[in-house]
Short mmCIF file of C-alpha atoms and ligand atoms in Angstrom, two decimals:
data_model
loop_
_atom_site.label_atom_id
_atom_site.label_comp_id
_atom_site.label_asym_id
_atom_site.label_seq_id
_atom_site.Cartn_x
_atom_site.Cartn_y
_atom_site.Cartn_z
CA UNK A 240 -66.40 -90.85 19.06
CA UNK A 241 -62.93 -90.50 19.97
CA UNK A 242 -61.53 -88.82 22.99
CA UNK A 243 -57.72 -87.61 23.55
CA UNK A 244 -56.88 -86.87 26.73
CA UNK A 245 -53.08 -85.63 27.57
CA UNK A 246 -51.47 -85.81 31.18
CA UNK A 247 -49.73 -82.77 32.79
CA UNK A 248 -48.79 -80.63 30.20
CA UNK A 249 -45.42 -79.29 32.29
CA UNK A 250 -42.64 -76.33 32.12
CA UNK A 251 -41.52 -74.86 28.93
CA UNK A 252 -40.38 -78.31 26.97
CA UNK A 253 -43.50 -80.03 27.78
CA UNK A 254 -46.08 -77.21 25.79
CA UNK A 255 -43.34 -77.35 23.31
CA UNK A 256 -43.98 -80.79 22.37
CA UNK A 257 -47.56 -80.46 22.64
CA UNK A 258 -47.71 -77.76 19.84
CA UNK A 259 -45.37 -79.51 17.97
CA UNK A 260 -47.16 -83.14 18.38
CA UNK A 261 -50.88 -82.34 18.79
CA UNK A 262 -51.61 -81.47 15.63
CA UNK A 263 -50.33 -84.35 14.21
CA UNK A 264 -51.29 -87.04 16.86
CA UNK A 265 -55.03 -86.20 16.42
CA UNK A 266 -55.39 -86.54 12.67
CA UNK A 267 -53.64 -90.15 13.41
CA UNK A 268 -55.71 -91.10 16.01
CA UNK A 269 -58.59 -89.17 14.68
CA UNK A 270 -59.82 -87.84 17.78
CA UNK A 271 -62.59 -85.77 17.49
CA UNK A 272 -62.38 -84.08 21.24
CA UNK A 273 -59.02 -83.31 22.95
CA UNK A 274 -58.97 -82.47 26.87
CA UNK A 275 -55.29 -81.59 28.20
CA UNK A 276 -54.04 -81.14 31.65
CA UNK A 277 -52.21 -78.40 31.62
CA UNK A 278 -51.92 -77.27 35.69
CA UNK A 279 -48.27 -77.29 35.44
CA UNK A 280 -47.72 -75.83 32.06
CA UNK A 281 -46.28 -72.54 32.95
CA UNK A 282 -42.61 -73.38 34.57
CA UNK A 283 -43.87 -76.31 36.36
CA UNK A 284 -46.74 -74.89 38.62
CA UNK A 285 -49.93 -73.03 37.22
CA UNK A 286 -50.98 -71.47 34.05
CA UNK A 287 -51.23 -67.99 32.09
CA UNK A 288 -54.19 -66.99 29.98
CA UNK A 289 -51.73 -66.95 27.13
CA UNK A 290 -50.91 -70.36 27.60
CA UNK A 291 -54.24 -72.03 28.10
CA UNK A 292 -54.70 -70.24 24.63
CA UNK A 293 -51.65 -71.62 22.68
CA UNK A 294 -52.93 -74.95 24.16
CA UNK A 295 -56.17 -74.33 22.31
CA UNK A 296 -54.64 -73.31 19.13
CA UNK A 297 -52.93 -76.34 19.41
CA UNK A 298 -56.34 -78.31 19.43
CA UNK A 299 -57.43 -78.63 22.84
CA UNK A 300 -61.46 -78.01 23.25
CA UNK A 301 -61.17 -78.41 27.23
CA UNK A 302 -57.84 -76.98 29.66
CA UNK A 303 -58.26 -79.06 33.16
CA UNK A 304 -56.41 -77.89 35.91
CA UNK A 305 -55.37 -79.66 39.38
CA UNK A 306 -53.83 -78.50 42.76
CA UNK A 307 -51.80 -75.95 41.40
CA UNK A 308 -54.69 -74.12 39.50
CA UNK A 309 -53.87 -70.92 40.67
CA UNK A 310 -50.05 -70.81 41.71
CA UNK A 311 -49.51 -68.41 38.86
CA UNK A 312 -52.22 -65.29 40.38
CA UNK A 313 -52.89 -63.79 36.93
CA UNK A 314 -54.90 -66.35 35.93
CA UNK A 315 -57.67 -66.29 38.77
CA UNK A 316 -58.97 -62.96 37.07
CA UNK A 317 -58.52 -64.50 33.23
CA UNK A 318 -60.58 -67.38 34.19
CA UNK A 319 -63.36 -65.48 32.56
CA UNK A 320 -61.67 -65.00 29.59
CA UNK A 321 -60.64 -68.68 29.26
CA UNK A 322 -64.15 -70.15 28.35
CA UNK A 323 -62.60 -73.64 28.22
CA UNK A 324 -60.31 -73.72 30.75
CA UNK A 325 -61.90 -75.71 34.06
CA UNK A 326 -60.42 -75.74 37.83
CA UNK A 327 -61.08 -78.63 40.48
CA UNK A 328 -64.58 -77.99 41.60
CA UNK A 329 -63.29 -78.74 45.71
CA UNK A 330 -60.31 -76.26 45.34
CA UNK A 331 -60.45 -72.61 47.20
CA UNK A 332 -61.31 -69.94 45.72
CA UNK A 333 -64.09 -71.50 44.38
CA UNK A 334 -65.51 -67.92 42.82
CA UNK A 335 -62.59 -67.96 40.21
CA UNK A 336 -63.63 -70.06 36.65
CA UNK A 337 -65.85 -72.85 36.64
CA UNK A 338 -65.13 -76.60 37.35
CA UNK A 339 -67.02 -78.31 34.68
CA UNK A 340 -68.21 -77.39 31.14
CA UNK A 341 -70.44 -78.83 28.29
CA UNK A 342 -69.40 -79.26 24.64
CA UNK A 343 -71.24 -80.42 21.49
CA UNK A 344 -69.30 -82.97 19.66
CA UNK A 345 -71.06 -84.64 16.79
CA UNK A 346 -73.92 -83.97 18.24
CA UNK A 347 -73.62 -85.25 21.54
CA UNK A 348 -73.14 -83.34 25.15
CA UNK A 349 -69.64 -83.73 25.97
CA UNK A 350 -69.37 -82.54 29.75
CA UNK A 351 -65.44 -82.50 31.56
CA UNK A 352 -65.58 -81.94 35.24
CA UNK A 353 -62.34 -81.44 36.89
CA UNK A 354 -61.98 -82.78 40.71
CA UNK A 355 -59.50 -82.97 43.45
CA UNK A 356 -58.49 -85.86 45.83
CA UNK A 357 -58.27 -85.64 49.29
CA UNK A 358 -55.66 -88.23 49.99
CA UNK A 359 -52.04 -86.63 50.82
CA UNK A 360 -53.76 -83.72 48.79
CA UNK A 361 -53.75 -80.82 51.06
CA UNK A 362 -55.35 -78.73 48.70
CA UNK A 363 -58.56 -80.01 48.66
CA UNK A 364 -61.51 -78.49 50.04
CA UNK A 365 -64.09 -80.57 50.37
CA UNK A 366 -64.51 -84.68 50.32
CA UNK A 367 -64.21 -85.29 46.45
CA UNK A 368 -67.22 -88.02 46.61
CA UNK A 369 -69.36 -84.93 48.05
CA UNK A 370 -68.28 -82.77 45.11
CA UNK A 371 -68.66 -85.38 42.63
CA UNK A 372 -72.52 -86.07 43.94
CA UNK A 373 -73.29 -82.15 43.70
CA UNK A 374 -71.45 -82.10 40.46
CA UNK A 375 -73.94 -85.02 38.82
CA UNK A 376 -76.47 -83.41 40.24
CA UNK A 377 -76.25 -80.13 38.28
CA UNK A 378 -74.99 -81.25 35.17
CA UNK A 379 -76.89 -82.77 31.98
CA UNK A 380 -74.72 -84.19 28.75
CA UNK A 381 -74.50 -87.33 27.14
CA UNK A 382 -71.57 -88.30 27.98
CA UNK A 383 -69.31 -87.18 31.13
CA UNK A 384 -65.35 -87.44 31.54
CA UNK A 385 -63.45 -86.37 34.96
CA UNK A 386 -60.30 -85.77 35.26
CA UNK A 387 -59.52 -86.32 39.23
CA UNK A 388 -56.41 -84.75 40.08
CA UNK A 389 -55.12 -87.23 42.93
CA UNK A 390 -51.89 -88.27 44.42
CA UNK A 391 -53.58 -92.33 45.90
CA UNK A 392 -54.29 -94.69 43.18
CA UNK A 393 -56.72 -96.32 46.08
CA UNK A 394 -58.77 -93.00 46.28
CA UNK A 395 -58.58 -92.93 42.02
CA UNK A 396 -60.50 -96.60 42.06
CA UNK A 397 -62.96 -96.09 44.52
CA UNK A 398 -64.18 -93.35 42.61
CA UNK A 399 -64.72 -95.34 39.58
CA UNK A 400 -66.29 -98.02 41.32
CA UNK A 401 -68.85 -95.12 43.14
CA UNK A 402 -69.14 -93.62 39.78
CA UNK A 403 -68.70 -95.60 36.87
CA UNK A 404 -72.25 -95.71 36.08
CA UNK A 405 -72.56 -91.85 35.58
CA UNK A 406 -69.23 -91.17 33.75
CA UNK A 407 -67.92 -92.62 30.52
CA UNK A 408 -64.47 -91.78 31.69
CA UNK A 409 -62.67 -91.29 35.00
CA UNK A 410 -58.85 -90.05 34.05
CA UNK A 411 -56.43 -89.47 36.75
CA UNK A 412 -53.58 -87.14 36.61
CA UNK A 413 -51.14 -85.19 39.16
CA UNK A 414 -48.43 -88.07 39.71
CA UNK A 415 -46.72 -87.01 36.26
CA UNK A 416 -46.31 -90.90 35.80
CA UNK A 417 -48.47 -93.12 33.87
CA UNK A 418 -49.83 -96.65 34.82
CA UNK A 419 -50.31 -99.19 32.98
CA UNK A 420 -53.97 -99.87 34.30
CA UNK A 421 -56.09 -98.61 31.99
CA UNK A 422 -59.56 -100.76 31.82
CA UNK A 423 -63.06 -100.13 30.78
CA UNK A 424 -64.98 -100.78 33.95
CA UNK A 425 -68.57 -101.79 33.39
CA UNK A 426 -68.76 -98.70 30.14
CA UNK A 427 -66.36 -96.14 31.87
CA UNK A 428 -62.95 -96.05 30.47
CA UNK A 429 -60.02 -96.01 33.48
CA UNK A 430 -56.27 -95.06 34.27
CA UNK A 431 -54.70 -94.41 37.90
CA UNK A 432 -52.71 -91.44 35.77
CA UNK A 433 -52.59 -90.88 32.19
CA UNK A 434 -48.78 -89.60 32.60
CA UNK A 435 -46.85 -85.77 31.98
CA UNK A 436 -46.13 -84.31 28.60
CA UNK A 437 -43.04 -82.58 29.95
CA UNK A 438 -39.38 -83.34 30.55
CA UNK A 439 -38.43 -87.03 30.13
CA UNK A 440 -34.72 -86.45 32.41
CA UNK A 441 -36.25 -85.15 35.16
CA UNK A 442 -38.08 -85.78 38.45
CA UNK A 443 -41.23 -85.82 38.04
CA UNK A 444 -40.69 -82.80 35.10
CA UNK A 445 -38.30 -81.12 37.73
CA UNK A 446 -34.56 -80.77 37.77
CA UNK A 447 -32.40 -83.47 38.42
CA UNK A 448 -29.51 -81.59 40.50
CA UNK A 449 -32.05 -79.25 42.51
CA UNK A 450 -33.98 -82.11 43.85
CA UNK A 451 -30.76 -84.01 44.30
CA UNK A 452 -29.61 -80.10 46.50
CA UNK A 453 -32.95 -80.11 48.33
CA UNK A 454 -33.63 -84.06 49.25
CA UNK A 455 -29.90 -84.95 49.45
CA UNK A 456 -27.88 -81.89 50.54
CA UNK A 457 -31.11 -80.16 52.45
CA UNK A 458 -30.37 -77.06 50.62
CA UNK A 459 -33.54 -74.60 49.94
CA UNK A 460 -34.51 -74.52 46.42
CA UNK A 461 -37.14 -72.40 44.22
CA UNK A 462 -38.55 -74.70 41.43
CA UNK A 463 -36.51 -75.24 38.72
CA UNK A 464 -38.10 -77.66 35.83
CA UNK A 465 -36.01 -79.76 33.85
CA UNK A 466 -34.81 -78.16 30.32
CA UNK A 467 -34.89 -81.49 29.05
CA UNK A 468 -36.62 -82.58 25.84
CA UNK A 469 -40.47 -83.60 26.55
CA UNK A 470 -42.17 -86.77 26.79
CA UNK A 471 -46.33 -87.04 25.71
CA UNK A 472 -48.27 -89.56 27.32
CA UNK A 473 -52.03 -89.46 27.62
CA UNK A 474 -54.88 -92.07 26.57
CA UNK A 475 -57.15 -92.76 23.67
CA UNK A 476 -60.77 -93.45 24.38
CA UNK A 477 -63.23 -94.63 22.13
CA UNK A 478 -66.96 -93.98 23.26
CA UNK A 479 -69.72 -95.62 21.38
CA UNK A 480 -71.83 -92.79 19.54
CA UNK A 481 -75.39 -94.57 20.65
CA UNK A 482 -74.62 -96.02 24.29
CA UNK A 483 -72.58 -93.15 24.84
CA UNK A 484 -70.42 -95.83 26.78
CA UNK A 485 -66.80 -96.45 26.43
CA UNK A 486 -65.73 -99.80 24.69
CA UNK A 487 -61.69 -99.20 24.78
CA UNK A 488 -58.96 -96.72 26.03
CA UNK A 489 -55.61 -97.19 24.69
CA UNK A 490 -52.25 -95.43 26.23
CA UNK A 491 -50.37 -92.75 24.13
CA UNK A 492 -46.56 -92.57 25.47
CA UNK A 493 -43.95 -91.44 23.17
CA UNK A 494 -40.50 -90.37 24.91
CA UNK A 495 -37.74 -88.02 22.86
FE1 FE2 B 108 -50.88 -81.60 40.56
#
């Protein structure tokens, strides 16, 4: 079975190029099950209910979210209405949507839990490895994937050495950059950060001058994400249909 997995889908250009690309990049990889990132879809920070759902016409089965879950308020009351759209499981306020979710694929349980880090993450509510340990408790699938939404690459590989026995794959997103780390570790495929699908000129999928205006010229600034035409990065993983183990991940980074 095949897995794609897309980083931070982010501001306007970045959902652009997911519509445009998806469609095509999973009949070439032939990926049967597609999780995206998309906490930063709508203008950089959050999601809408109508975007989580032209990110599932565009082929996504599973919508993870991260530290900005809920900067855009609408969607805390759409979460019901977004049956495949998951928030980190240690983020406030926990009664809004659900932080992990089983779906069939070929026959197997496919379960995506989404997690915060605690490291520089102010966000995060409780200790992610006490999370994670409630998490495994409650769920039952054949195969489990996390995406933990983390700023340190240290905290990102402790938790696959704590939990590579109980998840096939442990993706890390938030930074907007990818590394070039990806490993299977002992049947669970591994990347620090699987990269942004948004603006390749940018910082980080923000605008160059206002980040230039706030950092350099210590002028106040509202978010303003880069216009700029969108990089996709994310990661291939191939998990085998009796171990329900990974054998390979492969990176996906294609830049306008
Ligand atoms: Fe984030």
């Amino acid at each position: 079975m095949k897995i794609l997995f897309l980083g931070d889908v982010t501001a306007r250009s970045g959902r652009d190029a997911v519509k445009r690309r998806l469609p095509e990049l999973k009949n070439e990889t032939g990926a049967d099950f597609t999780i995206i990132n998309g906490e930063n879809a709508a203008h950089g920070k959050g999601i809408t209910s109508s975007i989580y759902r032209q990110l599932m016409e565009a082929g996504a089965d599973v919508v993870t979210l991260g530290n900005h879950a809920f900067s855009k308020s609408e969607i805390r009351s759409a979460m019901a209405e977004c049956p495949y759209l998951i928030r980190p499981a240690n983020l406030e306020p926990k009664e809004d949507g659900r932080a992990w979710i089983v779906r069939e694929c070929l026959g197997k349980r496919i379960a995506v839990v989404n997690v915060l880090g605690s490291v520089f993450m102010d966000a995060a509510t409780e200790d992610p490895f006490v999370t994670m340990d409630n998490l495994l408790n409650e769920i039952e699938a054949d195969v489990i994937l996390c995406d933990l939404h983390a700023e340190a690459t240290a905290e990102k590989e402790l938790f696959l050495r704590v939990y590579q026995d109980r998840l096939a794959a442990l993706i890390g997103t938030h930074t907007h950059v990818q590394t070039a780390d990806e490993q299977i570790y002992h049947g669970c495929a591994y990347i620090s950060d699987a990269g942004m699908c948004g603006p390749f000129d940018s910082i980080l999928g923000r605008d160059c001058v206002e980040v230039a205006d706030r950092l350099v010229h210590k002028r106040l600034t509202k978010y303003t994400p880069s216009e700029a035409e969108a990089m996709i990065c994310g990661v291939l993983i191939e998990v085998d249909d009796n171990t329900c183990r990974a054998v390979s991940i492969r990176r996906i980074q294609e830049r306008p």
